[in-house]
Amino acid sequence: MPFFPPPSSQSPRALSPRTVGTILSIGLLTLPFATACKGGGSSGGSGGSGGGDIKIGVPVPLSGDSASAGQDIVAAAKVAADEVNKAGGVNGKKIQIVEADDACSAQQGAQAAQKLLNSKVVAVAGGYCSSAAVPAVPIFGRRNVPFVIDAATNPVLTETGKGKVFRTCGRDDKQGLFAAKFMTGELKAKRIAVLHDNTTYAKGLADAAADSVKQQGGGAQIVYNDALQPGQADYTPVLTKIASTKPDVLYFTGYFAEAGLLMKQRKQLGLKFALMGGDATTDKTVVKTAGSAAEGYMATTAPLAKDLPTASGFVTAYKTKTGADPGPFSVYEYDAVKVLAKAIGDAKSTKGEDITKALHAIKGYQGITGPLSFDDKGDRDGLLYITVSVKDGDFAGYKKLDAAGTTWVDAKSA
Amino acid sequence: MNEFVQYLVNGLTIGSFLALIALGYSMVYGVVRLINFAHGDIFMIGAFAGFSVLTTIGVTGGMALPAVLAAVVIGALTTGVVGTGIARVAYTPLLKAPQLSLFIAAIGVSLALQEGVKVLTDARFKSYPNALDGGQILGGSVRVTYGQLVLVVLAVVLMAGLWFFITRTVTGTAMRALAMDRDAARLQGINVERLILMTFFIGSVLAGAAGVMYGLYYTQISFGMGFLIGLRAFTAAVLGGIGNLPGTMAAGIFIGLVQSFSAGYISSRWTDVIIFALLIGVLALRPTGLFGERVVERA
Amino acid sequence: MNLDSRLLRYSGWPVLILLTAVVGQFLDDYALTVAASIIIYAILGLGINIVVGYAGLLDLGFAAFYAIGAYVSGLLILKQGWNFWLTLPVAIAAAAIAGLIIGYPTLRLRSDYLAIVTLGFGEIIRITVINLEVTGGPNGLTGIPPVTIAGREFVTPVDFFYLVLVFFVIVLAVTGLLARSRLAYAWRAVRSDDRAAEAVGVPTRRVKLLAYVLGAAVGAVAGPLNAAQLGTVDPSNFTFLTSLFVLLVIIIGGMGSRPGVVVGAVVVVALPEVLRTVQDYRGLVFALLLIAIILVRPQGVWPARFRPLTLPEVAPAAERRTAKGRLLEITGLSRRFGGVTAVEDLDLTLDAGEVISVIGPNGAGKTTAFNCITGMIVPSAGTVAVNGSDVAGQAPHRVAAAGLARTFQNIRLFGDMTVAENVLIGRFARDRGLLRRLGAADLEAVRRCLDFVGLSDAATRSASALSYGERRRLEIARALAADPAVILLDEPAAGANPTEKRSLMELIAQIRALGIAVVLIEHDVALVMSVSDRVTVLEYGRTIAAGPPADIQEDQRVIAAYLGVPDDPETDLVAEVLG
């Protein structure tokens, strides 16, 4: 039996299939025009309609594995927009949220950015995967549209942002430093193992933590720095190998799907070293996977909604709107939209350069995640990381550095 | 040394899953000359079927052996039905078509299954109740859990059952005949279409069982779990000689061991590269697999 | 060929390109980005079209070439400060080498194994670039500057769109040249039946490797372009899913069809965008669509169409071969399979203009002997001298080139090619050139051979549409196109009725008149005895008799082994046959 279908018959009588083919082809070739039409309009919106609205773009993954995170961020943006509009809008106009799917990939990220620009957004508040944000930065930059990032933590975004990229979240190198301090200071670990999953974010954070540990000195050393493979499910070989290096603590910088499995399998193997993770592991589902093995698990993170007394209003509003709890980055997106609204109001203009200038000028804006100011590069000044841990089946604040930055105190303390 | 034994134990566990799934690939290929791309996703369907069973029964924790077995049996049979249904709808119309069409249809089915489940689960993963927790068997620092033991035993039982079926029963023998020469089999009075569907059924049952067991053991299941493991299982099937059931089983265990030892002694970042390099190397030297094929190439 | 239809045929591409260029002026930035993606996928499609569409090598890891092109270009730009244009030839060369490395192990593999091996290579490349620091790890390469020509940056969607369009036109022209070369015909033969192609004289190994090399080179062009568009080389762009989408471009469009590539690229890129409105269900719809296409229209939306060969009206008559003397000398040919000796110590000699036959019961080793002689099996011992040079153990296409042509017992024609094209493939034994167009010599040979066997009227018909007798003659025509010194016919009269047998005998006589020596395997004893100068009889691999037909008919051993013993109930049949 032939493997391939034979090409269509060469006899001149075969007109019918040929005509079918031509018609089909012409039909399909009009597809791009369908996109052109759809691309012109905006997709989705809230808080107002019609011309004259101030459009804020939200590029996040809405398909693929991170879709749930993206949806949480869009929902938070809409909560913020609703609030602003209810209070009278900005400069007399309503804010409209325009979402776009970057599918956590570079190609889609670039396309999503173009799409948003097409929809005439004046500013952008969003981003989750650094790999999707990287190509978007110059695209927005060329049109001077400011980009306020709520969750993408790769340092390169603001380093190459030319001052037009801002963050309400932290950066991996800062989180890495914080993690190093915690492990050497509070946990008093001398032998530290670092594990990532070979993705951009996780490797960045792992390398940052490893470098910081080395710089800390004081006898602490990195005994292991390697990656596991996401999607594999069986990490017992990796854990066994890590155990053979006799670490005091293992810092896993990947995502929560793998974190839960690591917790469970670590207990299965009866391993003794402490396990902690980065801020992508703080999803409650790890408890479902690991069960009792999750108790005591620690993670570094920017404060979660529940750790922020100032965020309670937001949490209620979010729950009312969506019926679910906010995701870990929802509060940062909320602040991103709100701070943009403020900047637009301050600038009294919707021109990109004016908004950017106004953003840089903001000092001590009271966001629900804390006081907000941006440094020259656009990074958030003085964002405090904290550590959380699993207690009674949920994440709760654990430890943070005091104001002086030297002693470890309970996270809930003022 | 302890590490070595631990890697061995883990490798055997992983290998059991791979062998079960690889058998399905092997059987179907032997009979229909189709690399059923969707087979790994059938495995995923099995995991979700078992999940539904367990949540319906309402297991909370601890070693609930009856519940476990119920989940495996019901989940596997359900998966068998689903797999057969898919074959009936998407594959049997293409049995007379060029092979490539069948291959592409399988790819389409694979995507459809993944996407369908993704929509149903909202792209989040689901967690099995911890029904197989606890228990340490081997002494010292090597850990074997009850769960592992149950699973390996189950896998062996299933494989032995398959072997018995293929070699000792009439239907099994008919399947082997079908694999050798479809037209001759038909002329002998074998109902080819029905037997092909039965092959899909058995292959899907095995994959479904593997899926439930996987869920029980690893707890986390998601719509994309079938792809990577499907690929590794397929590598095992080819390595062992497709259509050659004992060879496939051996190769499945082998790949599991490679996965474990490569993660332990090299780095799990390079596991796939090693596995694929092995595959390419073997095929370059022996184009019909390590243990040779049991399908007859028509001149 | 009148002017109108010619105009129609040649104007297709230019019109499309012009239309696209014009439309580009009216599209917004987003649509232009999508359009540029479509063109990039079309370039990839043209590349995989060579490997899968023409040569029939199912490549599931084509993204590897895309990746290599992108990374090589990106690394040279970032680390060595090279200009984009300088990196292009290096990137293409790197991918071509990769094509060689990937293609080599797959040469002996079956389609499905080949698919998985190529998939494996794709994954190996992807994982390697993620694991190595020098390629940027999972981050990939960032900060790649846009393409510049004479200081002008091509970075806005409009500029980039036109840049990519120009590249597409160039790639289109190159693949167009390829599609008209001798290599294209060789590919189609290899795709149809690679062992038959090899036996007939096509250097299949080289042809397959060229498919990988050229396909990779084309695919690699898309890499640097994409890198320049996004400013990054992101490893998640080169997953198995990407390879799958590139394959889908030609499956949807039609394999081997360049217009199909355009249609396929449009569907693969634009459809998910259009389906964004049903976001969550996008993947599902795509998958179901794929299944629907394969069930309903597997040849693709715009199936490949091949222009028939333009044969000369009249071909100069074949020259009588002036070769004299010993054309074929086989000594001590043996072949063992484990414990079984299929052929033992076979000796044959053949002079110009001679016809000898090899007969014997089934399983005597006749076809095995043929296979050993023609190189399809390596003999365990012995020499096969054609025109004095020993070809034993050489690849079949070399044996064919040495002057040995053959036909097959079960007729192995290239079913999806025309009669004329089948004969054309026979020419490869005489002329192994690949990267040029068909020459006058090729077309004249086809015409001559078709006339010789009486199939001139059927030249444009598909080979699979011929009657049984016509197929036999076509196979002989194909063998003759090689201008051989010796032709081996394996049971040419099998299944033929008496009329066909008679014309076959005439054909053999005519072949001999040309000075070509003939070796025949046959079961029709009457035919054998009347046509042959000498007969060799095999039984269980051993030669039990050899000599002129008259002697063989009387030989007791032969009668016992094959022709039948007088007490045999078949006696009357024997008398009838020999009478």
XYZ file of N, CA, C and O in Angstrom, chain A residues 3-11 16-18 20-22 24-26 28-40 62-63 67 71 99-108 110-112 114-118 131-132 134-136 138-139 142-143 154 156 196 198-201 203-204 207 227 229, chain C residues 16 23 27-31 33-34 37-38 52 56-58 66 111-112 126-127 130-131 133 137-139 142 146 155-157 188 191 226 229-232 234 236-237 252 255 262-263 266-267 269-271 273-274 276-277 279-280 282 297-299 301-306 416-418 421 460-462:
588
model
N 2.450 4.769 0.868
C 2.404 5.560 2.089
C 1.746 6.901 1.830
O 1.048 7.444 2.650
N 2.011 7.427 0.649
C 1.520 8.761 0.333
C 0.370 8.700 -0.656
O 0.315 7.816 -1.487
N -0.525 9.683 -0.570
C -1.583 9.713 -1.583
C -0.984 10.095 -2.925
O -0.118 10.958 -2.992
N -1.396 9.442 -3.988
C -0.865 9.815 -5.308
C -1.364 11.199 -5.673
O -2.447 11.591 -5.252
N -0.579 11.962 -6.397
C -1.051 13.292 -6.794
C -2.272 13.161 -7.679
O -2.517 12.096 -8.229
N -3.014 14.216 -7.773
C -4.287 14.105 -8.500
C -4.014 13.740 -9.947
O -2.982 14.037 -10.506
N -4.955 13.072 -10.513
C -4.740 12.443 -11.805
C -4.315 13.457 -12.860
O -4.698 14.624 -12.827
N -3.496 12.981 -13.769
C -2.988 13.902 -14.768
C -3.877 13.968 -15.994
O -3.626 14.707 -16.901
N -4.917 13.157 -16.026
C -5.741 13.161 -17.240
C -6.510 14.460 -17.323
O -6.969 14.988 -16.325
N -13.410 18.277 -12.205
C -14.141 18.535 -10.950
C -13.244 18.724 -9.753
O -13.340 19.731 -9.085
N -12.350 17.761 -9.463
C -11.500 17.976 -8.283
C -10.692 19.243 -8.417
O -10.413 19.927 -7.448
N -10.322 19.568 -9.637
C -9.514 20.766 -9.832
C -10.305 22.014 -9.484
O -9.824 22.924 -8.824
N -12.876 22.172 -7.543
C -13.056 22.194 -6.086
C -11.831 22.801 -5.427
O -11.911 23.660 -4.567
N -10.672 22.320 -5.891
C -9.425 22.806 -5.304
C -9.275 24.308 -5.456
O -8.909 25.009 -4.526
N -9.581 24.807 -6.664
C -9.401 26.241 -6.891
C -10.343 27.048 -6.014
O -9.952 28.044 -5.410
N -11.762 26.162 -3.179
C -11.300 26.063 -1.798
C -10.135 27.001 -1.541
O -10.083 27.715 -0.548
N -9.175 26.985 -2.490
C -7.973 27.791 -2.288
C -8.314 29.259 -2.204
O -7.858 29.964 -1.318
N -9.144 29.719 -3.147
C -9.482 31.139 -3.150
C -10.189 31.486 -1.853
O -9.937 32.517 -1.238
N -9.852 30.031 1.042
C -8.925 30.066 2.162
C -8.001 31.269 2.103
O -7.562 31.775 3.119
N -7.675 31.710 0.884
C -6.764 32.841 0.772
C -7.386 34.126 1.293
O -6.688 35.108 1.494
N -8.707 34.126 1.487
C -9.316 35.340 2.022
C -9.251 35.378 3.538
O -9.659 36.355 4.150
N -8.734 34.309 4.121
C -8.634 34.269 5.582
C -7.903 35.475 6.170
O -8.349 36.042 7.146
N -6.728 35.830 5.578
C -6.006 36.959 6.172
C -6.841 38.212 6.244
O -6.683 39.019 7.153
N -7.765 38.355 5.275
C -8.577 39.552 5.293
C -9.563 39.517 6.442
O -9.931 40.538 7.010
N -9.978 38.307 6.766
C -10.844 38.185 7.935
C -10.103 38.642 9.174
O -10.641 39.333 10.022
N -8.810 38.260 9.250
C -8.047 38.718 10.404
C -7.886 40.217 10.386
O -7.932 40.868 11.411
N -7.675 40.748 9.183
C -7.476 42.195 9.092
C -8.686 42.915 9.652
O -8.561 43.882 10.399
N -9.865 42.399 9.291
C -11.068 43.050 9.802
C -11.151 42.924 11.307
O -11.376 43.889 12.022
N -10.897 41.699 11.803
C -11.033 41.493 13.231
C -9.965 42.256 13.983
O -10.175 42.762 15.067
N -8.768 42.319 13.370
C -7.665 42.964 14.053
C -7.926 44.440 14.266
O -7.429 45.044 15.190
N -8.749 45.002 13.382
C -9.001 46.435 13.492
C -9.757 46.763 14.758
O -9.453 47.717 15.460
N -3.578 33.865 27.499
C -4.978 33.471 27.660
C -5.203 32.089 27.083
O -6.309 31.587 27.058
N -4.150 31.480 26.570
C -4.246 30.103 26.099
C -2.957 29.427 26.523
O -1.982 30.086 26.843
N -2.771 29.880 31.116
C -4.000 30.623 30.836
C -4.701 31.071 32.101
O -5.268 32.170 32.160
N -5.882 34.860 33.046
C -7.270 35.247 33.304
C -7.391 35.999 34.626
O -8.144 36.975 34.739
N -7.839 43.270 26.211
C -6.941 42.148 26.491
C -6.416 41.562 25.180
O -7.045 41.674 24.129
N -5.238 40.941 25.256
C -4.664 40.270 24.082
C -3.868 39.062 24.556
O -3.189 39.124 25.569
N -3.952 37.985 23.801
C -3.327 36.729 24.206
C -1.893 36.651 23.697
O -1.655 36.647 22.496
N -0.932 36.576 24.615
C 0.447 36.420 24.151
C 0.920 34.976 24.216
O 2.042 34.672 23.837
N 0.039 34.090 24.695
C 0.287 32.648 24.696
C 1.645 32.268 25.280
O 2.154 31.195 25.026
N 2.244 33.177 26.047
C 3.537 32.904 26.690
C 4.612 32.554 25.661
O 5.512 31.789 25.955
N 4.525 33.090 24.444
C 5.566 32.811 23.455
C 5.997 34.116 22.786
O 5.241 35.083 22.735
N 7.206 34.111 22.275
C 7.752 35.330 21.689
C 6.946 35.775 20.475
O 6.613 36.954 20.324
N 6.624 34.812 19.612
C 5.891 35.163 18.385
C 4.543 35.783 18.713
O 4.171 36.836 18.204
N 3.804 35.099 19.589
C 2.470 35.598 19.922
C 2.563 36.897 20.702
O 1.690 37.756 20.619
N 4.723 39.250 20.298
C 4.891 40.341 19.339
C 3.565 40.656 18.662
O 3.192 41.813 18.476
N 2.846 39.607 18.288
C 1.563 39.833 17.604
C 0.547 40.477 18.518
O -0.225 41.344 18.100
N 0.541 40.043 19.767
C -0.406 40.641 20.705
C -0.103 42.124 20.874
O -1.018 42.960 20.951
N 1.264 44.121 18.695
C 0.778 44.829 17.503
C -0.729 45.028 17.568
O -1.261 46.078 17.202
N -1.397 43.966 17.998
C -2.860 44.011 18.046
C -3.327 45.111 18.978
O -4.259 45.852 18.686
N -2.660 45.213 20.139
C -3.061 46.230 21.084
C -2.824 47.625 20.517
O -3.662 48.525 20.657
N -1.672 47.789 19.864
C -1.386 49.094 19.275
C -2.433 49.448 18.233
O -2.863 50.587 18.111
N -2.831 48.429 17.470
C -3.904 48.612 16.503
C -5.165 49.125 17.144
O -5.915 49.902 16.560
N 9.302 35.763 28.436
C 9.658 35.475 27.048
C 8.693 36.127 26.076
O 9.059 36.456 24.959
N 7.439 36.338 26.498
C 6.480 37.009 25.625
C 6.641 38.514 25.721
O 6.309 39.253 24.786
N 9.534 40.180 26.212
C 10.780 40.691 25.617
C 10.591 41.287 24.219
O 11.005 42.418 23.970
N 9.971 40.557 23.274
C 9.794 41.199 21.954
C 8.773 42.321 21.962
O 8.765 43.177 21.084
N 7.877 42.324 22.976
C 6.853 43.363 23.012
C 7.442 44.695 23.418
O 6.958 45.755 22.987
N 10.288 46.452 22.659
C 10.629 47.423 21.603
C 9.438 47.826 20.738
O 9.414 48.931 20.200
N 8.459 46.938 20.607
C 7.285 47.282 19.785
C 6.499 48.402 20.437
O 6.126 49.392 19.784
N 8.728 51.709 20.456
C 8.825 52.507 19.239
C 7.661 53.472 19.114
O 7.765 54.523 18.524
N 6.537 53.107 19.686
C 5.377 54.021 19.627
C 5.234 54.797 20.931
O 4.226 55.456 21.150
N 11.900 39.132 34.665
C 13.232 39.059 34.092
C 13.866 40.460 34.053
O 13.279 41.382 33.512
N 16.003 41.851 32.293
C 16.303 42.430 30.989
C 15.195 43.360 30.500
O 15.438 44.270 29.709
N 16.096 24.420 39.086
C 15.139 25.147 38.245
C 14.606 24.218 37.175
O 14.878 23.019 37.203
N 14.709 24.985 33.750
C 15.254 25.356 32.448
C 14.342 26.262 31.626
O 14.392 26.264 30.409
N 13.466 26.995 32.277
C 12.739 28.040 31.561
C 13.349 29.390 31.954
O 14.065 29.485 32.941
N 13.045 30.381 31.166
C 13.657 31.692 31.342
C 13.582 32.201 32.775
O 14.586 32.521 33.400
N 12.359 32.250 33.279
C 12.161 32.829 34.599
C 12.877 32.007 35.659
O 13.644 32.537 36.464
N 15.303 29.813 35.540
C 16.757 29.793 35.504
C 17.305 31.131 35.982
O 18.295 31.190 36.705
N 16.622 32.212 35.564
C 17.079 33.538 35.983
C 17.093 33.657 37.496
O 18.066 34.121 38.096
N 19.826 31.318 39.067
C 21.182 31.867 38.932
C 21.374 33.067 39.842
O 22.432 33.236 40.461
N 18.766 21.591 36.506
C 17.347 21.705 36.161
C 16.667 20.357 36.128
O 17.289 19.336 35.858
N 13.099 18.453 34.414
C 12.356 18.649 33.193
C 10.870 18.702 33.510
O 10.295 17.746 34.020
N -0.073 36.731 -8.265
C -0.248 36.598 -6.816
C 0.694 37.530 -6.063
O 0.297 38.215 -5.121
N -1.880 44.766 -1.869
C -2.726 44.670 -0.677
C -1.974 45.125 0.567
O -2.555 45.725 1.479
N -3.129 47.254 4.527
C -3.335 46.514 5.764
C -2.791 47.282 6.957
O -1.828 48.034 6.839
N -3.379 47.040 8.129
C -2.857 47.698 9.329
C -1.695 46.895 9.894
O -1.406 45.791 9.430
N -1.049 47.458 10.901
C 0.179 46.840 11.430
C -0.027 45.414 11.889
O 0.825 44.550 11.667
N -1.143 45.180 12.556
C -1.372 43.834 13.065
C -1.497 42.845 11.909
O -0.881 41.786 11.895
N -2.313 43.222 10.930
C -2.495 42.338 9.782
C -1.178 42.126 9.057
O -0.891 41.039 8.561
N 1.780 42.099 10.428
C 2.580 41.147 11.204
C 2.126 39.728 10.919
O 2.930 38.818 10.751
N 0.812 39.552 10.884
C 0.284 38.229 10.570
C 0.695 37.820 9.159
O 1.111 36.683 8.913
N 4.150 36.657 9.051
C 4.225 35.297 9.597
C 3.812 34.278 8.558
O 4.415 33.219 8.430
N 2.774 34.604 7.818
C 2.307 33.693 6.767
C 3.420 33.447 5.766
O 3.697 32.314 5.375
N 9.438 16.308 2.153
C 8.271 15.440 2.278
C 7.474 15.371 0.981
O 7.075 14.308 0.541
N 9.300 12.445 -0.470
C 8.530 11.491 0.300
C 9.169 11.058 1.602
O 8.871 9.985 2.116
N 10.058 11.857 2.175
C 10.697 11.502 3.444
C 9.963 12.234 4.559
O 10.095 13.435 4.710
N 9.205 11.489 5.337
C 8.339 12.135 6.320
C 9.144 12.726 7.471
O 9.555 12.026 8.382
N 15.002 25.335 10.911
C 14.539 26.681 11.233
C 15.377 27.220 12.393
O 15.905 28.324 12.357
N 9.360 4.512 6.347
C 8.723 5.819 6.543
C 8.414 6.163 7.986
O 8.710 7.254 8.451
N 7.802 5.248 8.712
C 7.373 5.602 10.052
C 8.557 5.748 10.999
O 8.586 6.646 11.823
N 16.579 21.135 19.891
C 15.884 22.096 20.750
C 16.402 22.006 22.177
O 16.721 23.007 22.815
N 16.499 20.788 22.708
C 16.951 20.632 24.087
C 18.390 21.084 24.236
O 18.756 21.704 25.235
N 18.632 24.756 24.551
C 18.135 25.233 25.836
C 19.155 24.955 26.939
O 19.285 25.707 27.897
N 19.882 23.856 26.805
C 20.798 23.470 27.879
C 22.134 24.189 27.850
O 22.823 24.261 28.848
N 24.826 27.252 27.611
C 24.902 28.665 27.938
C 25.154 29.500 26.704
O 24.636 30.599 26.552
N 20.702 29.565 26.651
C 19.833 28.777 27.510
C 18.379 28.972 27.154
O 18.048 29.241 26.006
N 17.497 28.821 28.124
C 16.075 28.952 27.832
C 15.692 30.365 27.418
O 14.652 30.567 26.788
N 16.500 31.341 27.743
C 16.220 32.698 27.298
C 16.375 32.859 25.805
O 15.729 33.701 25.192
N 18.749 37.484 22.825
C 17.957 38.711 22.776
C 18.805 39.858 22.259
O 20.024 39.803 22.294
N 17.463 44.877 13.994
C 16.678 44.644 12.776
C 17.567 44.650 11.530
O 18.711 45.071 11.574
N 12.246 47.617 10.138
C 11.729 47.111 11.395
C 10.214 47.292 11.553
O 9.564 46.524 12.227
N 9.665 48.309 10.912
C 8.221 48.475 11.048
C 7.513 47.360 10.282
O 8.070 46.813 9.328
N 6.304 47.040 10.712
C 5.606 45.933 10.054
C 5.533 46.082 8.540
O 5.681 45.098 7.816
N 10.708 11.951 -7.282
C 9.388 11.345 -7.400
C 9.502 9.839 -7.534
O 8.694 9.085 -7.005
N 10.340 8.423 -4.160
C 9.172 8.491 -3.307
C 8.208 7.348 -3.622
O 7.584 6.780 -2.738
N 12.971 35.566 10.906
C 12.133 35.587 12.093
C 12.861 36.223 13.267
O 12.288 36.997 14.043
N 12.785 39.869 12.946
C 11.462 40.450 13.170
C 11.190 40.615 14.650
O 10.704 41.648 15.102
N 11.504 39.574 15.425
C 11.173 39.617 16.839
C 12.280 40.212 17.682
O 12.065 40.571 18.822
N 13.482 40.273 17.116
C 14.610 40.757 17.896
C 15.143 39.699 18.851
O 16.098 39.934 19.566
N 14.488 38.533 18.886
C 14.988 37.465 19.749
C 14.962 36.139 19.012
O 14.231 35.974 18.039
N 13.934 32.663 20.308
C 13.362 32.044 21.494
C 13.202 30.552 21.245
O 12.484 30.152 20.334
N 11.431 28.343 22.446
C 10.076 27.804 22.440
C 9.408 27.992 21.081
O 8.289 27.542 20.859
N 10.102 28.638 20.154
C 9.602 28.790 18.801
C 9.866 27.558 17.945
O 9.379 27.460 16.820
N -2.237 20.380 4.306
C -3.456 21.098 3.964
C -3.369 21.603 2.537
O -4.319 21.513 1.776
N 0.751 18.024 -0.937
C 2.186 17.735 -0.929
C 2.784 17.811 -2.311
O 2.212 17.305 -3.271
N 1.346 27.963 -0.327
C 0.816 29.283 0.025
C -0.524 29.142 0.738
O -0.765 29.736 1.794
N -1.391 28.312 0.156
C -2.701 28.115 0.782
C -2.537 27.550 2.184
O -3.143 28.012 3.150
N -1.322 30.074 4.718
C -2.402 30.986 5.104
C -3.286 30.342 6.157
O -3.585 30.931 7.196
N -3.683 29.107 5.883
C -4.591 28.440 6.824
C -3.928 28.261 8.179
O -4.495 28.582 9.216
N -1.493 29.802 9.667
C -1.214 30.999 10.466
C -2.471 31.796 10.748
O -2.699 32.260 11.866
N -3.290 31.961 9.714
C -4.423 32.859 9.879
C -5.585 32.231 10.624
O -6.318 32.924 11.335
N -5.773 30.934 10.454
C -6.941 30.316 11.082
C -6.958 30.477 12.601
O -7.983 30.858 13.164
N -5.712 32.788 14.297
C -5.996 34.188 14.590
C -7.481 34.468 14.451
O -8.102 35.121 15.286
N -8.060 33.962 13.360
C -9.488 34.172 13.149
C -10.299 33.525 14.261
O -11.347 34.025 14.674
N -9.572 33.360 17.275
C -9.342 33.934 18.601
C -10.638 34.251 19.317
O -10.714 34.254 20.526
N -11.684 34.504 18.541
C -12.953 34.853 19.171
C -13.486 33.678 19.987
O -14.197 33.860 20.957
N -11.574 31.686 21.611
C -10.290 31.442 22.280
C -10.043 30.026 22.770
O -9.172 29.329 22.330
N -10.835 29.630 23.758
C -10.573 28.365 24.426
C -10.705 27.193 23.494
O -10.033 26.189 23.653
N -10.095 27.131 20.349
C -9.296 27.289 19.138
C -8.577 26.011 18.752
O -8.665 25.533 17.627
N -10.520 15.224 2.098
C -9.721 15.646 0.945
C -8.239 15.469 1.251
O -7.509 16.442 1.439
N -7.777 14.238 1.300
C -6.397 13.997 1.741
C -5.334 14.498 0.768
O -4.191 14.689 1.170
N -5.711 14.742 -0.467
C -4.665 15.192 -1.385
C -4.389 16.671 -1.219
O -3.572 17.251 -1.911
N -5.703 20.872 -0.524
C -6.593 21.817 -1.176
C -6.163 22.086 -2.617
O -6.989 22.208 -3.506
N -4.866 22.180 -2.845
C -4.359 22.455 -4.200
C -3.324 21.399 -4.544
O -2.128 21.625 -4.449
N -3.799 20.233 -4.973
C -2.860 19.128 -5.172
C -1.834 19.445 -6.241
O -2.066 20.248 -7.133
N -0.711 18.776 -6.146
C 0.361 19.018 -7.103
C -0.054 18.537 -8.485
O -0.708 17.519 -8.631
N 0.329 19.310 -9.481
C 0.074 18.882 -10.854
C 1.384 18.945 -11.600
O 2.154 19.877 -11.437
N 1.628 17.924 -12.365
C 2.916 17.883 -13.047
C 2.738 18.020 -14.546
O 1.869 17.414 -15.141
N 2.624 6.468 -9.578
C 2.052 7.810 -9.648
C 2.748 8.687 -10.683
O 2.547 9.886 -10.711
N 3.570 8.061 -11.526
C 4.167 8.846 -12.604
C 3.622 8.354 -13.943
O 3.055 7.268 -14.029
N 3.800 9.160 -14.969
C 3.261 8.761 -16.268
C 4.163 7.723 -16.933
O 5.270 7.453 -16.465
N 7.345 9.314 -18.025
C 8.215 9.610 -16.885
C 8.868 8.348 -16.346
O 10.029 8.351 -15.938
N 1.316 9.900 -21.971
C 0.895 10.790 -20.891
C -0.032 10.121 -19.892
O -0.520 10.752 -18.969
N -0.286 8.827 -20.096
C -1.184 8.177 -19.148
C -0.432 7.773 -17.892
O 0.770 7.555 -17.917
N -1.175 7.658 -16.811
C -0.559 7.225 -15.569
C -0.183 5.753 -15.691
O -0.911 4.952 -16.246
